[in-house]
Amino acid sequence: MSIAFTFPGQGSQAVGMGKDLADAYPEARAVFDEVDEALAQRLSRLIWEGPEDELTLTANAQPALMAVSLAAIRVLEARGLVLKDRIAYVAGHSLGEYSALAAAGTFSIADTARLLRIRGNAMQAAVPVGEGAMAAIIGLEQADVEAACAEAGKGSVCQIANDNGGGQLVISGAKPAVEIAARLCTEKGAKRALMLPVSAPFHSALMQPAAEAMREALAGVQKNAPSVPVVANVTVSPLTDPEDIAARLVEQVTGRVRWRETVEWFAANGVTTLYEIGSGKVLSGLARRIDRGIATVNVGGPADIEAFGSE
């Protein structure tokens, strides 16, 4: 029996997230202050007061979600948690992989905030607004979705960006190709093919300029071996070498988030409980659809902190 900590990705943000942690615990407040200073921005005010459309911007949502997750981690640590003594692995969904690495000590909180700001800006700038798109495909076999992407993406870009499990795949690429692929998926029997309200085609080959920006940014920060292995999005394997981790983070910008396989890997390697650290319950919901044998626990507010401490 072992535990893994998981960290949410974009889409889990909500105005007001983390405010109860900051009000209840000085260690949490210190994390938000550190992120504000690192970014030279009152991001904490935006997180707690909005407006929502500004918080949702990629360059804000990414460091904001990390701040909430790390605020929870610092409170747990102040109450006696030693990560390597209690936790077997960490993992995060897309940007959540950076939160996982900050929790495991690979990056400082300040460096993680700056990396995520660079990542958000670079991903937004990689493709002009309106030229890329993403769509969620529900209830269709992966092979059929792959075939639809291959047919629609001839001479263009269309690929699976996220394998979220529970019959949910997300495709990404050039807008015309994604629209064609979504229609083809419907014709192949998908229960739903829903265009997503996103500002860029994340985790597709069109993000290559952002991958190069992250290669440069990651080369310039201090990287430590994580205190526990991180299960990487693109390889679904536990990593401990800092340079290997950085290389996989670069690949992640254009590569597939293999979350279904990650949860399956946890189950196959003795993990019995997944703790989702931070805002929302998206990953817990996905995990339950992937493998009902794994227990899920959310740690996002003071009541969750107290419950964790009593275990």
PDB file of C-alpha atoms in Angstrom:
ATOM      1  CA  MET A   1       0.000   0.000   0.000  1.00  0.00           C
ATOM      2  CA  SER A   2       1.375   3.405  -0.950  1.00  0.00           C
ATOM      3  CA  ILE A   3       0.287   6.955  -1.667  1.00  0.00           C
ATOM      4  CA  ALA A   4       0.868   9.286  -4.616  1.00  0.00           C
ATOM      5  CA  PHE A   5       0.223  13.023  -4.695  1.00  0.00           C
ATOM      6  CA  THR A   6      -1.329  14.402  -7.879  1.00  0.00           C
ATOM      7  CA  PHE A   7      -1.590  18.041  -8.918  1.00  0.00           C
ATOM      8  CA  PRO A   8      -4.330  19.550 -11.110  1.00  0.00           C
ATOM      9  CA  GLY A   9      -3.953  21.266 -14.452  1.00  0.00           C
ATOM     10  CA  GLN A  10      -5.593  24.158 -16.231  1.00  0.00           C
ATOM     11  CA  GLY A  11      -9.366  24.148 -15.946  1.00  0.00           C
ATOM     12  CA  SER A  12      -9.339  23.569 -12.179  1.00  0.00           C
ATOM     13  CA  GLN A  13      -8.933  27.278 -11.405  1.00  0.00           C
ATOM     14  CA  ALA A  14     -11.698  29.196  -9.637  1.00  0.00           C
ATOM     15  CA  VAL A  15     -11.867  32.699  -8.203  1.00  0.00           C
ATOM     16  CA  GLY A  16     -11.345  32.474  -4.452  1.00  0.00           C
ATOM     17  CA  MET A  17      -9.305  29.276  -4.504  1.00  0.00           C
ATOM     18  CA  GLY A  18      -6.739  29.052  -1.716  1.00  0.00           C
ATOM     19  CA  LYS A  19      -8.123  32.036   0.212  1.00  0.00           C
ATOM     20  CA  ASP A  20      -9.245  29.856   3.120  1.00  0.00           C
ATOM     21  CA  LEU A  21      -5.773  28.325   3.303  1.00  0.00           C
ATOM     22  CA  ALA A  22      -4.079  31.727   3.322  1.00  0.00           C
ATOM     23  CA  ASP A  23      -6.467  33.016   6.002  1.00  0.00           C
ATOM     24  CA  ALA A  24      -5.968  29.965   8.223  1.00  0.00           C
ATOM     25  CA  TYR A  25      -2.248  29.254   7.890  1.00  0.00           C
ATOM     26  CA  PRO A  26       0.735  31.649   7.716  1.00  0.00           C
ATOM     27  CA  GLU A  27       2.687  29.034   5.732  1.00  0.00           C
ATOM     28  CA  ALA A  28       0.081  29.194   2.986  1.00  0.00           C
ATOM     29  CA  ARG A  29       0.030  32.993   2.975  1.00  0.00           C
ATOM     30  CA  ALA A  30       3.815  32.952   2.601  1.00  0.00           C
ATOM     31  CA  VAL A  31       3.543  30.899  -0.603  1.00  0.00           C
ATOM     32  CA  PHE A  32       1.184  33.409  -2.196  1.00  0.00           C
ATOM     33  CA  ASP A  33       3.478  36.255  -1.123  1.00  0.00           C
ATOM     34  CA  GLU A  34       6.459  34.448  -2.661  1.00  0.00           C
ATOM     35  CA  VAL A  35       4.650  33.944  -5.964  1.00  0.00           C
ATOM     36  CA  ASP A  36       3.525  37.588  -6.006  1.00  0.00           C
ATOM     37  CA  GLU A  37       7.120  38.715  -5.489  1.00  0.00           C
ATOM     38  CA  ALA A  38       8.533  36.321  -8.088  1.00  0.00           C
ATOM     39  CA  LEU A  39       6.109  37.575 -10.741  1.00  0.00           C
ATOM     40  CA  ALA A  40       6.131  41.229  -9.626  1.00  0.00           C
ATOM     41  CA  GLN A  41       2.336  41.007  -9.692  1.00  0.00           C
ATOM     42  CA  ARG A  42      -0.418  40.793  -7.098  1.00  0.00           C
ATOM     43  CA  LEU A  43      -1.479  37.454  -8.482  1.00  0.00           C
ATOM     44  CA  SER A  44      -2.972  36.544  -5.109  1.00  0.00           C
ATOM     45  CA  ARG A  45      -5.487  39.383  -5.422  1.00  0.00           C
ATOM     46  CA  LEU A  46      -6.477  38.154  -8.876  1.00  0.00           C
ATOM     47  CA  ILE A  47      -6.818  34.593  -7.539  1.00  0.00           C
ATOM     48  CA  TRP A  48      -9.054  35.635  -4.670  1.00  0.00           C
ATOM     49  CA  GLU A  49     -11.017  38.515  -6.203  1.00  0.00           C
ATOM     50  CA  GLY A  50     -10.974  37.918  -9.949  1.00  0.00           C
ATOM     51  CA  PRO A  51     -12.152  38.846 -12.499  1.00  0.00           C
ATOM     52  CA  GLU A  52     -12.572  35.285 -13.675  1.00  0.00           C
ATOM     53  CA  ASP A  53     -11.751  35.992 -17.313  1.00  0.00           C
ATOM     54  CA  GLU A  54      -8.383  37.423 -16.288  1.00  0.00           C
ATOM     55  CA  LEU A  55      -7.620  34.516 -13.942  1.00  0.00           C
ATOM     56  CA  THR A  56      -8.471  32.083 -16.750  1.00  0.00           C
ATOM     57  CA  LEU A  57      -5.779  33.533 -19.029  1.00  0.00           C
ATOM     58  CA  THR A  58      -3.136  30.851 -19.472  1.00  0.00           C
ATOM     59  CA  ALA A  59      -0.294  33.002 -18.165  1.00  0.00           C
ATOM     60  CA  ASN A  60      -2.218  33.634 -14.923  1.00  0.00           C
ATOM     61  CA  ALA A  61      -4.018  30.320 -14.415  1.00  0.00           C
ATOM     62  CA  GLN A  62      -0.832  28.255 -14.561  1.00  0.00           C
ATOM     63  CA  PRO A  63       1.136  29.924 -11.726  1.00  0.00           C
ATOM     64  CA  ALA A  64      -2.109  30.481  -9.791  1.00  0.00           C
ATOM     65  CA  LEU A  65      -2.950  26.782  -9.671  1.00  0.00           C
ATOM     66  CA  MET A  66       0.617  25.974  -8.670  1.00  0.00           C
ATOM     67  CA  ALA A  67       0.444  28.526  -5.846  1.00  0.00           C
ATOM     68  CA  VAL A  68      -2.679  26.924  -4.367  1.00  0.00           C
ATOM     69  CA  SER A  69      -1.178  23.437  -4.564  1.00  0.00           C
ATOM     70  CA  LEU A  70       2.095  24.509  -2.969  1.00  0.00           C
ATOM     71  CA  ALA A  71       0.270  26.450  -0.264  1.00  0.00           C
ATOM     72  CA  ALA A  72      -1.387  23.183   0.757  1.00  0.00           C
ATOM     73  CA  ILE A  73       1.935  21.327   0.619  1.00  0.00           C
ATOM     74  CA  ARG A  74       3.698  23.891   2.828  1.00  0.00           C
ATOM     75  CA  VAL A  75       0.936  23.667   5.421  1.00  0.00           C
ATOM     76  CA  LEU A  76       1.156  19.875   5.435  1.00  0.00           C
ATOM     77  CA  GLU A  77       4.924  20.113   5.840  1.00  0.00           C
ATOM     78  CA  ALA A  78       4.555  22.556   8.722  1.00  0.00           C
ATOM     79  CA  ARG A  79       2.322  19.979  10.385  1.00  0.00           C
ATOM     80  CA  GLY A  80       4.913  17.240  10.091  1.00  0.00           C
ATOM     81  CA  LEU A  81       4.689  15.836   6.566  1.00  0.00           C
ATOM     82  CA  VAL A  82       8.029  14.637   5.189  1.00  0.00           C
ATOM     83  CA  LEU A  83       7.256  13.848   1.580  1.00  0.00           C
ATOM     84  CA  LYS A  84       9.776  11.050   1.107  1.00  0.00           C
ATOM     85  CA  ASP A  85       8.575   9.306   4.277  1.00  0.00           C
ATOM     86  CA  ARG A  86       4.879   9.236   3.345  1.00  0.00           C
ATOM     87  CA  ILE A  87       4.618   9.507  -0.433  1.00  0.00           C
ATOM     88  CA  ALA A  88       5.826   7.061  -3.084  1.00  0.00           C
ATOM     89  CA  TYR A  89       5.361   9.226  -6.190  1.00  0.00           C
ATOM     90  CA  VAL A  90       4.138  12.592  -7.423  1.00  0.00           C
ATOM     91  CA  ALA A  91       2.534  13.461 -10.763  1.00  0.00           C
ATOM     92  CA  GLY A  92       0.631  16.358 -12.269  1.00  0.00           C
ATOM     93  CA  HIS A  93      -1.654  16.960 -15.216  1.00  0.00           C
ATOM     94  CA  SER A  94       0.154  19.203 -17.720  1.00  0.00           C
ATOM     95  CA  LEU A  95       1.120  22.338 -15.736  1.00  0.00           C
ATOM     96  CA  GLY A  96       0.470  20.249 -12.621  1.00  0.00           C
ATOM     97  CA  GLU A  97       3.720  18.421 -13.346  1.00  0.00           C
ATOM     98  CA  TYR A  98       5.522  21.643 -12.424  1.00  0.00           C
ATOM     99  CA  SER A  99       3.542  21.811  -9.160  1.00  0.00           C
ATOM    100  CA  ALA A 100       4.523  18.194  -8.462  1.00  0.00           C
ATOM    101  CA  LEU A 101       8.182  18.999  -9.057  1.00  0.00           C
ATOM    102  CA  ALA A 102       8.045  22.067  -6.827  1.00  0.00           C
ATOM    103  CA  ALA A 103       6.445  19.951  -4.098  1.00  0.00           C
ATOM    104  CA  ALA A 104       9.262  17.402  -4.455  1.00  0.00           C
ATOM    105  CA  GLY A 105      11.940  20.105  -4.330  1.00  0.00           C
ATOM    106  CA  THR A 106      13.185  20.000  -7.928  1.00  0.00           C
ATOM    107  CA  PHE A 107      12.357  23.689  -8.392  1.00  0.00           C
ATOM    108  CA  SER A 108      11.894  26.493  -5.898  1.00  0.00           C
ATOM    109  CA  ILE A 109       8.420  28.002  -5.688  1.00  0.00           C
ATOM    110  CA  ALA A 110       9.689  31.293  -7.129  1.00  0.00           C
ATOM    111  CA  ASP A 111      11.388  29.583 -10.072  1.00  0.00           C
ATOM    112  CA  THR A 112       8.285  27.453 -10.693  1.00  0.00           C
ATOM    113  CA  ALA A 113       6.107  30.562 -10.805  1.00  0.00           C
ATOM    114  CA  ARG A 114       8.438  32.206 -13.303  1.00  0.00           C
ATOM    115  CA  LEU A 115       8.686  29.052 -15.426  1.00  0.00           C
ATOM    116  CA  LEU A 116       4.908  28.779 -15.579  1.00  0.00           C
ATOM    117  CA  ARG A 117       4.539  32.439 -16.526  1.00  0.00           C
ATOM    118  CA  ILE A 118       7.023  31.896 -19.358  1.00  0.00           C
ATOM    119  CA  ARG A 119       5.220  28.683 -20.336  1.00  0.00           C
ATOM    120  CA  GLY A 120       1.808  30.335 -20.364  1.00  0.00           C
ATOM    121  CA  ASN A 121       2.962  33.319 -22.399  1.00  0.00           C
ATOM    122  CA  ALA A 122       4.914  31.141 -24.842  1.00  0.00           C
ATOM    123  CA  MET A 123       2.007  28.755 -25.391  1.00  0.00           C
ATOM    124  CA  GLN A 124      -0.342  31.659 -26.030  1.00  0.00           C
ATOM    125  CA  ALA A 125       2.088  33.311 -28.438  1.00  0.00           C
ATOM    126  CA  ALA A 126       2.955  30.153 -30.396  1.00  0.00           C
ATOM    127  CA  VAL A 127      -0.179  30.239 -32.561  1.00  0.00           C
ATOM    128  CA  PRO A 128      -2.252  33.294 -33.561  1.00  0.00           C
ATOM    129  CA  VAL A 129      -5.630  33.381 -31.827  1.00  0.00           C
ATOM    130  CA  GLY A 130      -8.255  31.639 -33.936  1.00  0.00           C
ATOM    131  CA  GLU A 131      -5.857  29.447 -35.901  1.00  0.00           C
ATOM    132  CA  GLY A 132      -5.710  26.578 -33.410  1.00  0.00           C
ATOM    133  CA  ALA A 133      -8.406  24.598 -31.633  1.00  0.00           C
ATOM    134  CA  MET A 134      -9.060  21.689 -29.289  1.00  0.00           C
ATOM    135  CA  ALA A 135     -12.009  19.327 -28.995  1.00  0.00           C
ATOM    136  CA  ALA A 136     -13.097  16.753 -26.439  1.00  0.00           C
ATOM    137  CA  ILE A 137     -14.083  13.384 -27.873  1.00  0.00           C
ATOM    138  CA  ILE A 138     -16.281  11.308 -25.573  1.00  0.00           C
ATOM    139  CA  GLY A 139     -17.009   7.609 -25.937  1.00  0.00           C
ATOM    140  CA  LEU A 140     -14.848   6.585 -28.878  1.00  0.00           C
ATOM    141  CA  GLU A 141     -11.968   4.100 -28.938  1.00  0.00           C
ATOM    142  CA  GLN A 142      -8.507   5.622 -29.097  1.00  0.00           C
ATOM    143  CA  ALA A 143      -7.690   3.884 -32.385  1.00  0.00           C
ATOM    144  CA  ASP A 144     -10.722   5.474 -34.022  1.00  0.00           C
ATOM    145  CA  VAL A 145      -9.768   8.906 -32.727  1.00  0.00           C
ATOM    146  CA  GLU A 146      -6.200   8.400 -33.980  1.00  0.00           C
ATOM    147  CA  ALA A 147      -7.577   7.468 -37.406  1.00  0.00           C
ATOM    148  CA  ALA A 148      -9.808  10.545 -37.508  1.00  0.00           C
ATOM    149  CA  CYS A 149      -6.876  12.779 -36.593  1.00  0.00           C
ATOM    150  CA  ALA A 150      -4.678  11.184 -39.246  1.00  0.00           C
ATOM    151  CA  GLU A 151      -7.317  11.684 -41.935  1.00  0.00           C
ATOM    152  CA  ALA A 152      -8.162  15.243 -40.928  1.00  0.00           C
ATOM    153  CA  GLY A 153      -4.550  16.268 -40.355  1.00  0.00           C
ATOM    154  CA  LYS A 154      -3.148  15.459 -43.791  1.00  0.00           C
ATOM    155  CA  GLY A 155      -0.967  18.426 -44.640  1.00  0.00           C
ATOM    156  CA  SER A 156      -1.850  20.005 -41.309  1.00  0.00           C
ATOM    157  CA  VAL A 157      -1.680  19.259 -37.575  1.00  0.00           C
ATOM    158  CA  CYS A 158      -4.254  17.249 -35.626  1.00  0.00           C
ATOM    159  CA  GLN A 159      -3.350  14.897 -32.782  1.00  0.00           C
ATOM    160  CA  ILE A 160      -4.485  13.526 -29.441  1.00  0.00           C
ATOM    161  CA  ALA A 161      -3.385  15.998 -26.778  1.00  0.00           C
ATOM    162  CA  ASN A 162      -4.836  14.444 -23.613  1.00  0.00           C
ATOM    163  CA  ASP A 163      -5.808  10.877 -22.798  1.00  0.00           C
ATOM    164  CA  ASN A 164      -7.822  11.629 -19.679  1.00  0.00           C
ATOM    165  CA  GLY A 165      -9.401   8.205 -19.245  1.00  0.00           C
ATOM    166  CA  GLY A 166     -13.015   7.297 -18.768  1.00  0.00           C
ATOM    167  CA  GLY A 167     -13.562   7.440 -22.512  1.00  0.00           C
ATOM    168  CA  GLN A 168     -12.414  11.076 -22.760  1.00  0.00           C
ATOM    169  CA  LEU A 169      -9.780  12.082 -25.284  1.00  0.00           C
ATOM    170  CA  VAL A 170      -8.870  15.637 -26.254  1.00  0.00           C
ATOM    171  CA  ILE A 171      -7.588  16.450 -29.737  1.00  0.00           C
ATOM    172  CA  SER A 172      -5.591  19.517 -30.697  1.00  0.00           C
ATOM    173  CA  GLY A 173      -4.157  21.226 -33.751  1.00  0.00           C
ATOM    174  CA  ALA A 174      -5.040  23.550 -36.605  1.00  0.00           C
ATOM    175  CA  LYS A 175      -8.663  24.666 -36.288  1.00  0.00           C
ATOM    176  CA  PRO A 176      -9.934  23.394 -39.674  1.00  0.00           C
ATOM    177  CA  ALA A 177      -8.325  19.988 -39.084  1.00  0.00           C
ATOM    178  CA  VAL A 178      -9.698  19.682 -35.548  1.00  0.00           C
ATOM    179  CA  GLU A 179     -13.196  20.583 -36.764  1.00  0.00           C
ATOM    180  CA  ILE A 180     -12.993  17.904 -39.476  1.00  0.00           C
ATOM    181  CA  ALA A 181     -11.644  15.335 -37.009  1.00  0.00           C
ATOM    182  CA  ALA A 182     -14.436  16.102 -34.545  1.00  0.00           C
ATOM    183  CA  ARG A 183     -17.010  15.523 -37.288  1.00  0.00           C
ATOM    184  CA  LEU A 184     -15.312  12.276 -38.300  1.00  0.00           C
ATOM    185  CA  CYS A 185     -15.316  11.096 -34.681  1.00  0.00           C
ATOM    186  CA  THR A 186     -19.050  11.731 -34.501  1.00  0.00           C
ATOM    187  CA  GLU A 187     -19.529   9.715 -37.689  1.00  0.00           C
ATOM    188  CA  LYS A 188     -17.445   6.913 -36.167  1.00  0.00           C
ATOM    189  CA  GLY A 189     -19.805   6.724 -33.192  1.00  0.00           C
ATOM    190  CA  ALA A 190     -18.474   9.140 -30.560  1.00  0.00           C
ATOM    191  CA  LYS A 191     -21.093  10.010 -27.949  1.00  0.00           C
ATOM    192  CA  ARG A 192     -19.975  13.639 -28.115  1.00  0.00           C
ATOM    193  CA  ALA A 193     -17.424  15.715 -29.979  1.00  0.00           C
ATOM    194  CA  LEU A 194     -17.261  19.097 -28.307  1.00  0.00           C
ATOM    195  CA  MET A 195     -15.122  22.042 -29.403  1.00  0.00           C
ATOM    196  CA  LEU A 196     -13.425  23.507 -26.320  1.00  0.00           C
ATOM    197  CA  PRO A 197     -13.264  27.208 -25.400  1.00  0.00           C
ATOM    198  CA  VAL A 198      -9.473  27.396 -25.325  1.00  0.00           C
ATOM    199  CA  SER A 199      -7.152  30.070 -26.642  1.00  0.00           C
ATOM    200  CA  ALA A 200      -4.501  27.824 -28.218  1.00  0.00           C
ATOM    201  CA  PRO A 201      -3.934  24.247 -29.459  1.00  0.00           C
ATOM    202  CA  PHE A 202      -2.087  22.960 -26.394  1.00  0.00           C
ATOM    203  CA  HIS A 203      -0.045  19.740 -26.511  1.00  0.00           C
ATOM    204  CA  SER A 204       0.206  19.716 -30.290  1.00  0.00           C
ATOM    205  CA  ALA A 205       3.080  20.125 -32.740  1.00  0.00           C
ATOM    206  CA  LEU A 206       1.956  23.738 -33.267  1.00  0.00           C
ATOM    207  CA  MET A 207       3.360  24.450 -29.775  1.00  0.00           C
ATOM    208  CA  GLN A 208       6.962  23.859 -30.921  1.00  0.00           C
ATOM    209  CA  PRO A 209       7.945  27.546 -30.449  1.00  0.00           C
ATOM    210  CA  ALA A 210       6.762  27.270 -26.840  1.00  0.00           C
ATOM    211  CA  ALA A 211       8.765  24.065 -26.394  1.00  0.00           C
ATOM    212  CA  GLU A 212      11.902  25.909 -27.488  1.00  0.00           C
ATOM    213  CA  ALA A 213      11.118  28.729 -25.067  1.00  0.00           C
ATOM    214  CA  MET A 214      10.826  26.195 -22.248  1.00  0.00           C
ATOM    215  CA  ARG A 215      14.060  24.490 -23.261  1.00  0.00           C
ATOM    216  CA  GLU A 216      15.849  27.797 -22.801  1.00  0.00           C
ATOM    217  CA  ALA A 217      14.027  28.687 -19.586  1.00  0.00           C
ATOM    218  CA  LEU A 218      14.628  25.293 -17.966  1.00  0.00           C
ATOM    219  CA  ALA A 219      18.318  25.432 -18.837  1.00  0.00           C
ATOM    220  CA  GLY A 220      18.639  28.573 -16.749  1.00  0.00           C
ATOM    221  CA  VAL A 221      17.135  27.443 -13.421  1.00  0.00           C
ATOM    222  CA  GLN A 222      18.465  25.443 -10.495  1.00  0.00           C
ATOM    223  CA  LYS A 223      17.239  21.841 -10.712  1.00  0.00           C
ATOM    224  CA  ASN A 224      17.493  19.362  -7.854  1.00  0.00           C
ATOM    225  CA  ALA A 225      16.721  15.665  -7.751  1.00  0.00           C
ATOM    226  CA  PRO A 226      13.136  15.285  -6.507  1.00  0.00           C
ATOM    227  CA  SER A 227      12.707  13.860  -3.020  1.00  0.00           C
ATOM    228  CA  VAL A 228      10.329  11.286  -4.533  1.00  0.00           C
ATOM    229  CA  PRO A 229      10.095  10.211  -8.190  1.00  0.00           C
ATOM    230  CA  VAL A 230       7.822  12.123 -10.550  1.00  0.00           C
ATOM    231  CA  VAL A 231       5.787  10.056 -13.015  1.00  0.00           C
ATOM    232  CA  ALA A 232       6.131  12.075 -16.209  1.00  0.00           C
ATOM    233  CA  ASN A 233       3.180  12.897 -18.475  1.00  0.00           C
ATOM    234  CA  VAL A 234       4.933  11.975 -21.705  1.00  0.00           C
ATOM    235  CA  THR A 235       6.686   8.757 -20.634  1.00  0.00           C
ATOM    236  CA  VAL A 236       4.482   7.396 -17.817  1.00  0.00           C
ATOM    237  CA  SER A 237       7.674   6.419 -15.999  1.00  0.00           C
ATOM    238  CA  PRO A 238       9.181   7.554 -12.682  1.00  0.00           C
ATOM    239  CA  LEU A 239      11.999  10.068 -13.109  1.00  0.00           C
ATOM    240  CA  THR A 240      14.598  11.310 -10.641  1.00  0.00           C
ATOM    241  CA  ASP A 241      17.363  12.797 -12.806  1.00  0.00           C
ATOM    242  CA  PRO A 242      16.951  16.599 -13.047  1.00  0.00           C
ATOM    243  CA  GLU A 243      18.170  16.887 -16.635  1.00  0.00           C
ATOM    244  CA  ASP A 244      15.943  14.014 -17.742  1.00  0.00           C
ATOM    245  CA  ILE A 245      13.007  15.709 -16.007  1.00  0.00           C
ATOM    246  CA  ALA A 246      13.735  18.996 -17.808  1.00  0.00           C
ATOM    247  CA  ALA A 247      13.925  17.245 -21.180  1.00  0.00           C
ATOM    248  CA  ARG A 248      10.553  15.586 -20.594  1.00  0.00           C
ATOM    249  CA  LEU A 249       9.018  18.933 -19.608  1.00  0.00           C
ATOM    250  CA  VAL A 250      10.134  20.314 -22.971  1.00  0.00           C
ATOM    251  CA  GLU A 251       8.588  17.318 -24.744  1.00  0.00           C
ATOM    252  CA  GLN A 252       5.394  17.764 -22.739  1.00  0.00           C
ATOM    253  CA  VAL A 253       4.631  21.102 -24.442  1.00  0.00           C
ATOM    254  CA  THR A 254       3.984  19.372 -27.776  1.00  0.00           C
ATOM    255  CA  GLY A 255       3.357  15.847 -26.462  1.00  0.00           C
ATOM    256  CA  ARG A 256       0.402  13.908 -25.123  1.00  0.00           C
ATOM    257  CA  VAL A 257      -0.686  14.080 -21.489  1.00  0.00           C
ATOM    258  CA  ARG A 258      -1.050  10.348 -20.828  1.00  0.00           C
ATOM    259  CA  TRP A 259      -3.173  10.602 -17.686  1.00  0.00           C
ATOM    260  CA  ARG A 260      -5.156   7.388 -18.123  1.00  0.00           C
ATOM    261  CA  GLU A 261      -1.922   5.452 -18.403  1.00  0.00           C
ATOM    262  CA  THR A 262      -0.495   7.318 -15.406  1.00  0.00           C
ATOM    263  CA  VAL A 263      -3.350   6.224 -13.150  1.00  0.00           C
ATOM    264  CA  GLU A 264      -3.092   2.688 -14.522  1.00  0.00           C
ATOM    265  CA  TRP A 265       0.657   2.746 -13.827  1.00  0.00           C
ATOM    266  CA  PHE A 266       0.001   3.791 -10.232  1.00  0.00           C
ATOM    267  CA  ALA A 267      -2.443   0.923  -9.793  1.00  0.00           C
ATOM    268  CA  ALA A 268       0.025  -1.564 -11.257  1.00  0.00           C
ATOM    269  CA  ASN A 269       2.832  -0.337  -9.004  1.00  0.00           C
ATOM    270  CA  GLY A 270       1.219  -0.593  -5.607  1.00  0.00           C
ATOM    271  CA  VAL A 271      -0.367   2.841  -5.235  1.00  0.00           C
ATOM    272  CA  THR A 272      -3.667   2.472  -3.402  1.00  0.00           C
ATOM    273  CA  THR A 273      -4.554   6.122  -2.726  1.00  0.00           C
ATOM    274  CA  LEU A 274      -4.235   9.267  -4.843  1.00  0.00           C
ATOM    275  CA  TYR A 275      -4.296  12.588  -3.029  1.00  0.00           C
ATOM    276  CA  GLU A 276      -5.252  15.508  -5.293  1.00  0.00           C
ATOM    277  CA  ILE A 277      -3.441  18.543  -3.888  1.00  0.00           C
ATOM    278  CA  GLY A 278      -4.879  21.959  -4.704  1.00  0.00           C
ATOM    279  CA  SER A 279      -7.935  23.381  -6.403  1.00  0.00           C
ATOM    280  CA  GLY A 280     -10.875  21.265  -7.537  1.00  0.00           C
ATOM    281  CA  LYS A 281     -11.540  17.557  -7.869  1.00  0.00           C
ATOM    282  CA  VAL A 282     -11.004  16.949 -11.578  1.00  0.00           C
ATOM    283  CA  LEU A 283      -8.210  14.403 -11.205  1.00  0.00           C
ATOM    284  CA  SER A 284     -10.071  12.497  -8.513  1.00  0.00           C
ATOM    285  CA  GLY A 285     -13.066  12.174 -10.820  1.00  0.00           C
ATOM    286  CA  LEU A 286     -10.878  10.935 -13.663  1.00  0.00           C
ATOM    287  CA  ALA A 287      -9.132   8.423 -11.404  1.00  0.00           C
ATOM    288  CA  ARG A 288     -12.431   6.928 -10.272  1.00  0.00           C
ATOM    289  CA  ARG A 289     -13.448   6.398 -13.889  1.00  0.00           C
ATOM    290  CA  ILE A 290     -10.088   4.836 -14.766  1.00  0.00           C
ATOM    291  CA  ASP A 291      -9.692   2.458 -11.807  1.00  0.00           C
ATOM    292  CA  ARG A 292     -12.272   2.185  -9.045  1.00  0.00           C
ATOM    293  CA  GLY A 293      -9.789   0.183  -6.991  1.00  0.00           C
ATOM    294  CA  ILE A 294      -7.771   3.320  -6.227  1.00  0.00           C
ATOM    295  CA  ALA A 295      -9.039   5.540  -3.417  1.00  0.00           C
ATOM    296  CA  THR A 296      -9.017   9.308  -3.963  1.00  0.00           C
ATOM    297  CA  VAL A 297      -8.688  12.107  -1.420  1.00  0.00           C
ATOM    298  CA  ASN A 298      -8.781  15.859  -2.016  1.00  0.00           C
ATOM    299  CA  VAL A 299      -6.599  18.293  -0.095  1.00  0.00           C
ATOM    300  CA  GLY A 300      -7.627  21.825  -0.968  1.00  0.00           C
ATOM    301  CA  GLY A 301      -8.864  23.542   2.189  1.00  0.00           C
ATOM    302  CA  PRO A 302      -8.383  23.695   5.958  1.00  0.00           C
ATOM    303  CA  ALA A 303     -10.824  20.845   6.673  1.00  0.00           C
ATOM    304  CA  ASP A 304      -8.850  18.626   4.284  1.00  0.00           C
ATOM    305  CA  ILE A 305      -5.583  19.618   5.992  1.00  0.00           C
ATOM    306  CA  GLU A 306      -7.008  18.696   9.382  1.00  0.00           C
ATOM    307  CA  ALA A 307      -8.300  15.371   8.064  1.00  0.00           C
ATOM    308  CA  PHE A 308      -4.898  14.551   6.564  1.00  0.00           C
ATOM    309  CA  GLY A 309      -3.170  15.328   9.843  1.00  0.00           C
ATOM    310  CA  SER A 310      -5.437  12.989  11.762  1.00  0.00           C
ATOM    311  CA  GLU A 311      -4.693   9.942   9.600  1.00  0.00           C
TER     312      GLU A 311
END
